[in-house]
CSV table of C-alpha atoms in Angstrom, one decimal:
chain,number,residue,atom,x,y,z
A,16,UNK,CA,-83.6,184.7,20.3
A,17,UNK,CA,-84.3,183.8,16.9
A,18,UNK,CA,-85.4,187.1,16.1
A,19,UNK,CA,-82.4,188.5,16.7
A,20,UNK,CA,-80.0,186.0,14.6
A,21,UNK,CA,-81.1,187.7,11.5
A,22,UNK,CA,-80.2,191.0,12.4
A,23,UNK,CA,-76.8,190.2,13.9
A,24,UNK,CA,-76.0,188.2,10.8
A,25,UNK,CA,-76.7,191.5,9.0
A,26,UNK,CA,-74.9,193.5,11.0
A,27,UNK,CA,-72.0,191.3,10.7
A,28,UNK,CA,-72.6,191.8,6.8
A,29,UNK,CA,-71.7,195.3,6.7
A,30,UNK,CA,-68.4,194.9,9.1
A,31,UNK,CA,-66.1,195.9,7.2
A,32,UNK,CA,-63.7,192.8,6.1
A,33,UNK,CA,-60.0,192.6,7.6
A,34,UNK,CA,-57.5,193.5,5.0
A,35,UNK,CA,-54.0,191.6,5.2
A,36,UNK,CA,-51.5,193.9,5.6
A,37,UNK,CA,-48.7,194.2,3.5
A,38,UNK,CA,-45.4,193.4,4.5
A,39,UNK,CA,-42.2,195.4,3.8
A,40,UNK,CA,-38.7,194.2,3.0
A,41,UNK,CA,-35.9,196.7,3.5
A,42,UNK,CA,-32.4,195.7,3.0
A,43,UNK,CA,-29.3,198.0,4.0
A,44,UNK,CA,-26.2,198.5,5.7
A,45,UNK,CA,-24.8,200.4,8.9
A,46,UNK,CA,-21.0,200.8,10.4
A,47,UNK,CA,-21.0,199.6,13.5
A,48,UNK,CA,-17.8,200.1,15.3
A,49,UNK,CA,-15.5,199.5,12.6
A,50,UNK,CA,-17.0,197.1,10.9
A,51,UNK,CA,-19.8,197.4,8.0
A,52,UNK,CA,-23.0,195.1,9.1
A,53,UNK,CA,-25.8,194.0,6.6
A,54,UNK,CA,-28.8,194.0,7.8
A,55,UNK,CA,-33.0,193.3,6.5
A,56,UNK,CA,-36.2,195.0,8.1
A,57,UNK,CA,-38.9,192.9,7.9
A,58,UNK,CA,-42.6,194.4,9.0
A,59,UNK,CA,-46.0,195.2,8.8
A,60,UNK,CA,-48.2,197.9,9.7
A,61,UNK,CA,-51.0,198.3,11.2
A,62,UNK,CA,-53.0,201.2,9.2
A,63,UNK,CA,-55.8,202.1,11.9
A,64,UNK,CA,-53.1,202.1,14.7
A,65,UNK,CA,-49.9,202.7,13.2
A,66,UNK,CA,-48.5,199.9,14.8
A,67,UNK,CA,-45.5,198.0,13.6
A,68,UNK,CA,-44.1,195.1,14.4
A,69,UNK,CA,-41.8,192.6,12.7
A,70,UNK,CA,-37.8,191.3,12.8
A,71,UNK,CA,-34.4,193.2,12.5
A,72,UNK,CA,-31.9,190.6,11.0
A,73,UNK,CA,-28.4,191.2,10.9
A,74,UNK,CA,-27.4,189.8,7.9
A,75,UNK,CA,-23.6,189.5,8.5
A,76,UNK,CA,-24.0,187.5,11.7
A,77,UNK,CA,-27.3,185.7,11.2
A,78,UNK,CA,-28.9,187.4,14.5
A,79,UNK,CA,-32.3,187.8,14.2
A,80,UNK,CA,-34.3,190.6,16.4
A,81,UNK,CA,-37.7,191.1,17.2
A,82,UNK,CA,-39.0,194.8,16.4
A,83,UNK,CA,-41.6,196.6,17.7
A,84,UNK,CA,-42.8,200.8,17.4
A,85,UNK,CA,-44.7,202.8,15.4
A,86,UNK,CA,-44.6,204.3,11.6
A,87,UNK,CA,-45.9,207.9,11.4
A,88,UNK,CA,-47.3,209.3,8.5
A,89,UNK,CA,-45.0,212.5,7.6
A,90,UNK,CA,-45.2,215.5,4.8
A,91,UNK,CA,-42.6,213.9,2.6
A,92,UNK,CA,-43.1,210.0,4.1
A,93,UNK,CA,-43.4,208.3,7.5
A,94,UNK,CA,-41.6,208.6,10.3
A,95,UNK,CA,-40.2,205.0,12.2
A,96,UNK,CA,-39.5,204.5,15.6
A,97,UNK,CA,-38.8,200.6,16.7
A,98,UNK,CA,-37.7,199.0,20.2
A,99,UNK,CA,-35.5,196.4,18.6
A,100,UNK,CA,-35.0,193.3,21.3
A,101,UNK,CA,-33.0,190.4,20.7
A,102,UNK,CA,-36.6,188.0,22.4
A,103,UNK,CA,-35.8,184.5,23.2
A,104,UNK,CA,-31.9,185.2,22.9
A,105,UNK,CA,-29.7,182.6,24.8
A,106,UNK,CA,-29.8,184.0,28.1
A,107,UNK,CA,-26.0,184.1,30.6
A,108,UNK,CA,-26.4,182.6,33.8
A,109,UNK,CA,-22.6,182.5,35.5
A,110,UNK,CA,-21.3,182.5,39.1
A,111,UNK,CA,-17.9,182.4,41.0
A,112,UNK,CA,-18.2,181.7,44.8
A,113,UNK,CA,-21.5,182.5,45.4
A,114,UNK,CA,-21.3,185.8,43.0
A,115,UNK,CA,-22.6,186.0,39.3
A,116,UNK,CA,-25.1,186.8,36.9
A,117,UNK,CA,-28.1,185.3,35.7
A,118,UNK,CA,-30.5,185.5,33.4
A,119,UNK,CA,-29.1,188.1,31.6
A,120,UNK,CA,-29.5,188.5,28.0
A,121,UNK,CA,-26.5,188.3,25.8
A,122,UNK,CA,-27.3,190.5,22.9
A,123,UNK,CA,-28.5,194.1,23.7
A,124,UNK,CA,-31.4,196.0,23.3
A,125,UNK,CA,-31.6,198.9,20.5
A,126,UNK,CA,-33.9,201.7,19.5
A,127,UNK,CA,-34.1,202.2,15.1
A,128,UNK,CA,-35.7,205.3,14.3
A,129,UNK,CA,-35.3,206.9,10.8
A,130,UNK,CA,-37.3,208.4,8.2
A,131,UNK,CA,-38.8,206.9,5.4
A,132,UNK,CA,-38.9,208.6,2.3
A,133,UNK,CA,-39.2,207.9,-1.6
A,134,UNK,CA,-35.6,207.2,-2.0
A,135,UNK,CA,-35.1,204.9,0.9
A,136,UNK,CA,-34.2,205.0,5.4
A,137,UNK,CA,-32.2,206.8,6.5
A,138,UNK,CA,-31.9,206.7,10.1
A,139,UNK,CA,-29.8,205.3,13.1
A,140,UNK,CA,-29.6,202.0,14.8
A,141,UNK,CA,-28.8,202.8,18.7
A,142,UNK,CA,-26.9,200.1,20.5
A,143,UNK,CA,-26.0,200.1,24.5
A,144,UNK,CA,-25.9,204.1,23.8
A,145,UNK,CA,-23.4,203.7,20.7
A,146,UNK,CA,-25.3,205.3,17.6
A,147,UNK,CA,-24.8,203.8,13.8
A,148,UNK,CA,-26.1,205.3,10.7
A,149,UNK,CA,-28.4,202.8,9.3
A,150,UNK,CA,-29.0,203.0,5.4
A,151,UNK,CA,-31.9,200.9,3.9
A,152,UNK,CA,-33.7,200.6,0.6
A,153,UNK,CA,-37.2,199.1,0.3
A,154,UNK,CA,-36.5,195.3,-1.4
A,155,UNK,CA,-40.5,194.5,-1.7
């Protein structure tokens, strides 16, 4: 046993260390319905994986979404696809006579996919199957 605490010690040595991961800011605006909404993407990415998770927040309305996809590389920049869901939203639970609802979530689901480029996103924010053009330029 205490043969092999030297070699796992040097083993462990040449793992290479975990790198923190940058996070991205991106701030930007979509119509939605009629109205123009603000909104800030907020993540990081996993470079091994391409994993990407972080938060959607809708500026104009102070709701805050959890986001979760991937961010392909691409010729001319990356490629983003997110599952946007709202998480630990207040949740409706409602009945009349013995019929209602419950448990169901009050803010929707929604699918962001763009591309990134040097310029900026430009992509579409998907909402209950109503599709916004989502513009966003990188803040940090």
């Amino acid at each position: 046993m205490k043969r092999l605490l030297p070699v796992a010690l040097l083993l462990a040595a040449c793992a290479p260390a975990a790198r923190p991961q940058p996070v991205q800011v991106w701030e930007g605006s979509a119509r939605v319905l009629l109205t123009v909404q603000q909104y800030r993407l907020t993540f990081t990415v996993n470079p091994v994986s391409h994993a990407l998770s972080g938060t959607l927040t809708n500026l104009s309305s102070g709701d805050r979404f959890e986001a979760t996809g991937t961010l392909l590389p691409a010729s001319d920049g990356a490629e983003l696809t997110a599952q946007v869901s709202p998480g630990s939203a207040p949740r409706l639970n409602a009945g009349i006579l013995g019929f209602g609802v419950s448990g169901v979530s009050v803010k929707a689901d929604a699918l962001l996919s763009g591309r990134i480029t040097a310029d900026g996103f430009l992509g579409s924010l998907r909402v209950n199957g109503v599709r916004s053009a989502l513009t966003l330029r990188r803040v940090q």
